[in-house]
Tab-separated table of C-alpha atoms in Angstrom:
chain	number	residue	atom	x	y	z
A	961	MET	CA	0.000	0.000	0.000
A	962	ASN	CA	1.394	3.436	-0.929
A	963	ASN	CA	1.821	6.320	1.523
A	964	ILE	CA	-1.129	8.336	0.214
A	965	GLN	CA	-3.519	5.409	0.561
A	966	ILE	CA	-2.193	4.566	4.027
A	967	LEU	CA	-2.887	8.127	5.186
A	968	LYS	CA	-6.354	8.247	3.616
A	969	ASP	CA	-7.367	4.887	5.091
A	970	PHE	CA	-6.006	5.860	8.499
A	971	ILE	CA	-7.947	9.137	8.564
A	972	VAL	CA	-11.283	7.512	7.730
A	973	GLY	CA	-10.696	4.752	10.279
A	974	LYS	CA	-10.131	1.796	7.991
A	975	ILE	CA	-6.752	0.942	9.489
A	976	GLY	CA	-5.045	1.475	12.839
A	977	LEU	CA	-5.033	4.080	15.597
A	978	LYS	CA	-1.370	5.084	15.395
A	979	LEU	CA	0.654	6.359	12.439
A	980	ILE	CA	4.379	7.201	12.481
A	981	VAL	CA	5.729	9.726	9.953
A	982	ASN	CA	9.417	10.284	9.277
A	983	GLN	CA	9.161	13.930	8.295
A	984	VAL	CA	12.886	14.176	7.302
A	985	ASN	CA	12.819	17.965	7.809
A	986	GLU	CA	10.304	20.751	8.483
A	987	GLU	CA	9.835	21.599	4.806
A	988	ILE	CA	8.793	18.035	3.935
A	989	GLY	CA	6.758	17.776	7.133
A	990	TYR	CA	4.659	20.764	6.008
A	991	PHE	CA	3.523	18.791	2.956
A	992	TYR	CA	2.234	15.875	5.048
A	993	VAL	CA	0.543	18.228	7.529
A	994	GLY	CA	-1.165	19.959	4.595
A	995	LEU	CA	-2.214	16.574	3.239
A	996	ILE	CA	-3.727	15.589	6.584
A	997	LYS	CA	-5.670	18.870	6.836
A	998	THR	CA	-6.967	18.480	3.278
A	999	GLU	CA	-8.067	14.873	3.749
A	1000	ALA	CA	-9.623	15.416	7.194
A	1001	PRO	CA	-11.815	18.543	6.818
A	1002	ASN	CA	-14.456	17.319	9.277
A	1003	ILE	CA	-12.128	15.867	11.889
A	1004	GLU	CA	-10.726	17.877	14.797
A	1005	LEU	CA	-6.931	17.863	14.607
A	1006	VAL	CA	-5.265	18.422	17.980
A	1007	PHE	CA	-1.724	19.688	17.369
A	1008	ASN	CA	0.827	18.975	20.083
A	1009	TYR	CA	4.228	20.635	19.636
A	1010	GLN	CA	5.414	19.640	23.100
A	1011	ASP	CA	6.021	16.252	24.699
A	1012	ASN	CA	2.842	16.187	26.772
A	1013	LEU	CA	0.157	13.570	26.208
A	1014	TYR	CA	-3.335	15.038	25.979
A	1015	LYS	CA	-5.897	12.470	27.066
A	1016	ASN	CA	-8.906	12.363	24.790
A	1017	SER	CA	-12.192	11.025	26.068
A	1018	ASP	CA	-13.100	7.672	24.545
A	1019	VAL	CA	-16.637	8.947	23.920
A	1020	ASP	CA	-17.284	12.415	22.523
A	1021	LEU	CA	-20.751	13.635	23.564
A	1022	PHE	CA	-21.192	15.356	20.206
A	1023	GLY	CA	-19.798	12.485	18.143
A	1024	ASN	CA	-16.810	14.526	16.952
A	1025	GLU	CA	-13.759	12.558	15.900
A	1026	LYS	CA	-10.299	13.727	16.964
A	1027	ILE	CA	-6.814	12.925	15.765
A	1028	ASP	CA	-3.749	14.040	17.721
A	1029	ILE	CA	-0.901	15.388	15.595
A	1030	CYS	CA	2.252	15.021	17.681
A	1031	PHE	CA	5.705	16.389	16.839
A	1032	SER	CA	8.427	14.790	18.923
A	1033	ASN	CA	11.883	13.228	18.785
A	1034	ASN	CA	11.582	12.150	22.416
A	1035	LYS	CA	11.391	8.359	22.610
A	1036	LYS	CA	9.523	8.299	25.933
A	1037	ALA	CA	6.935	10.824	24.734
A	1038	ILE	CA	6.371	8.787	21.574
A	1039	GLU	CA	5.936	5.611	23.625
A	1040	LYS	CA	3.298	7.354	25.770
A	1041	TYR	CA	1.309	8.218	22.664
A	1042	LEU	CA	1.690	4.739	21.210
A	1043	ASN	CA	0.481	3.179	24.462
A	1044	SER	CA	-2.454	5.590	24.825
A	1045	ASN	CA	-6.023	5.217	23.556
A	1046	ASN	CA	-5.663	8.356	21.446
A	1047	LYS	CA	-5.819	8.139	17.686
A	1048	CYS	CA	-2.650	9.935	16.656
A	1049	ILE	CA	-0.155	10.745	13.926
A	1050	ILE	CA	3.386	11.156	15.212
A	1051	PHE	CA	5.949	13.180	13.264
A	1052	THR	CA	9.485	12.264	14.269
A	1053	ASP	CA	13.072	11.835	13.088
A	1054	TYR	CA	14.489	8.832	11.247
A	1055	LYS	CA	16.022	7.246	14.367
A	1056	ASN	CA	12.655	6.983	16.140
A	1057	PHE	CA	10.893	6.146	12.882
A	1058	ARG	CA	13.199	3.168	12.441
A	1059	ASN	CA	12.562	2.011	16.022
A	1060	PHE	CA	8.765	2.173	15.861
A	1061	SER	CA	7.802	1.705	12.208
A	1062	SER	CA	8.064	-2.088	12.238
A	1063	SER	CA	5.205	-2.411	14.739
A	1064	ASN	CA	3.034	0.512	13.597
A	1065	LEU	CA	1.586	2.023	10.446
A	1066	ALA	CA	4.313	4.166	8.942
A	1067	ILE	CA	5.019	6.764	6.252
A	1068	ASN	CA	8.609	7.460	5.242
A	1069	GLY	CA	9.012	11.078	4.190
A	1070	TYR	CA	12.012	10.194	2.054
A	1071	ASN	CA	9.447	9.170	-0.569
A	1072	TYR	CA	7.832	12.608	-0.586
A	1073	HIS	CA	8.595	13.231	-4.293
A	1074	LYS	CA	6.562	10.173	-5.288
A	1075	ASP	CA	3.843	11.013	-2.754
A	1076	ILE	CA	3.382	14.553	-4.058
A	1077	GLU	CA	3.289	13.451	-7.684
A	1078	LYS	CA	0.908	10.568	-6.961
A	1079	TYR	CA	-1.462	12.724	-4.915
A	1080	MET	CA	-1.574	15.476	-7.512
A	1081	LYS	CA	-2.090	13.163	-10.470
A	1082	GLU	CA	-4.399	10.560	-8.973
A	1083	SER	CA	-6.334	12.373	-6.232
A	1084	LEU	CA	-6.478	15.891	-7.692
A	1085	GLN	CA	-6.312	14.973	-11.401
A	1086	ILE	CA	-3.541	17.551	-11.953
A	1087	ASN	CA	-1.232	16.572	-14.806
A	1088	ASN	CA	0.479	19.921	-15.342
A	1089	LEU	CA	4.185	19.013	-15.178
A	1090	GLU	CA	5.194	22.561	-14.301
A	1091	ILE	CA	3.252	22.702	-11.045
A	1092	ILE	CA	4.100	19.088	-10.175
A	1093	ASP	CA	7.782	19.896	-10.574
A	1094	PHE	CA	7.409	23.062	-8.502
A	1095	CYS	CA	5.633	21.253	-5.657
A	1096	THR	CA	8.111	18.369	-5.505
A	1097	ASN	CA	10.950	20.887	-5.268
A	1098	ASN	CA	9.124	23.078	-2.725
A	1099	PRO	CA	7.035	20.665	-0.606
A	1100	TYR	CA	6.301	23.249	2.094
A	1101	LEU	CA	4.468	25.367	-0.509
A	1102	ALA	CA	2.662	22.493	-2.223
A	1103	PHE	CA	-0.858	23.139	-0.971
A	1104	SER	CA	-0.795	26.925	-1.308
A	1105	GLU	CA	0.459	26.458	-4.880
A	1106	ILE	CA	-2.164	23.783	-5.595
A	1107	SER	CA	-4.888	26.134	-4.321
A	1108	LYS	CA	-3.666	28.849	-6.660
A	1109	TYR	CA	-3.640	26.412	-9.577
A	1110	LEU	CA	-7.155	25.104	-8.870
A	1111	VAL	CA	-8.529	28.653	-8.822
A	1112	ASN	CA	-7.017	29.541	-12.196
A	1113	SER	CA	-5.412	26.559	-13.930
A	1114	SER	CA	-5.455	28.169	-17.380
A	1115	GLY	CA	-3.545	31.226	-16.186
A	1116	TYR	CA	-1.222	29.451	-13.793
A	1117	VAL	CA	2.266	30.905	-13.478
A	1118	LYS	CA	4.639	29.397	-10.954
A	1119	GLU	CA	6.666	31.514	-8.571
A	1120	ASN	CA	10.154	31.598	-10.066
A	1121	GLN	CA	11.832	33.780	-7.452
A	1122	ILE	CA	11.466	31.524	-4.438
A	1123	LYS	CA	14.739	30.831	-2.638
A	1124	GLN	CA	14.647	27.798	-0.413
A	1125	ASP	CA	16.931	29.289	2.253
A	1126	ASN	CA	15.268	32.710	2.476
A	1127	ASN	CA	11.553	32.254	1.881
A	1128	PHE	CA	9.190	34.560	3.732
A	1129	ILE	CA	6.359	32.046	4.217
A	1130	LEU	CA	8.759	29.343	5.360
A	1131	GLU	CA	10.268	31.674	7.959
A	1132	ILE	CA	6.807	32.614	9.241
A	1133	ARG	CA	5.864	28.947	9.560
A	1134	LYS	CA	9.103	28.112	11.354
A	1135	ASN	CA	8.435	30.959	13.806
A	1136	LEU	CA	4.881	29.727	14.307
A	1137	PHE	CA	6.099	26.183	14.961
A	1138	ASN	CA	8.588	27.421	17.557
A	1139	LEU	CA	6.009	29.667	19.236
A	1140	LYS	CA	3.596	26.747	19.657
A	1141	ARG	CA	6.332	24.369	20.761
A	1142	ASN	CA	7.550	26.803	23.420
A	1143	GLY	CA	4.067	27.556	24.723
A	1144	ASN	CA	4.043	31.236	23.759
A	1145	LYS	CA	1.045	33.515	24.153
A	1146	ALA	CA	-1.896	33.112	21.823
A	1147	LEU	CA	-1.477	36.740	20.672
A	1148	ASP	CA	2.034	36.042	19.318
A	1149	ILE	CA	0.771	32.999	17.430
A	1150	TYR	CA	-2.180	34.987	16.068
A	1151	ASN	CA	0.091	37.785	14.817
A	1152	ASN	CA	2.268	35.287	12.944
A	1153	LEU	CA	-0.785	33.704	11.335
A	1154	LYS	CA	-1.942	37.180	10.266
A	1155	LYS	CA	1.417	37.827	8.585
A	1156	GLU	CA	1.153	34.662	6.511
A	1157	VAL	CA	-2.458	35.332	5.458
A	1158	LYS	CA	-1.621	38.930	4.524
A	1159	TYR	CA	1.456	37.900	2.525
A	1160	LYS	CA	-0.369	35.136	0.648
A	1161	LYS	CA	-3.295	37.465	-0.078
A	1162	PHE	CA	-1.172	40.120	-1.767
A	1163	SER	CA	1.083	37.528	-3.412
A	1164	PHE	CA	-1.973	35.900	-4.978
A	1165	LEU	CA	-3.136	39.239	-6.423
A	1166	THR	CA	0.013	39.478	-8.533
A	1167	TYR	CA	-1.064	36.571	-10.722
């Protein structure tokens, strides 16, 4: 079974309660987070950027399904999640991925090129080689670029001036990740989210 199908089946409850993802790096991790959000629009995603286990009630009074999204390289924290009753997706490094993937559902981010291409061609019916190439080379921008393409596929023009090591959106997202991980105030997180929305809004108007 390929990575895309594993993730889809996991989200809808066909297979397992735990999923391990080797995210390789933050940029590749952003693609899989975007994929999860896209494929689980009606499921509450509980993001945990620290090593604390949030206990979810086995029965939700309103029938709402939850999936924990945990980011950790701490072996003990990962074991707590794996031994819990929570349905969760754990993003971690290759060392922990190797330790836990044999006994759990697993997605290896090293295959992200194939995953992006497969998802775009088979799930989204996008066969434009230009945008596929752009997304595989810039995985952290894949879903914002796909959104732009779906709005205006005939007039699509890729962003040619993106520099991987100095990208404004990437820096905002890194700051946001660190703010959440360090337990910063909600106002700081909100201001960073506003920056990204404002930048993407005016960037989109240039096309």
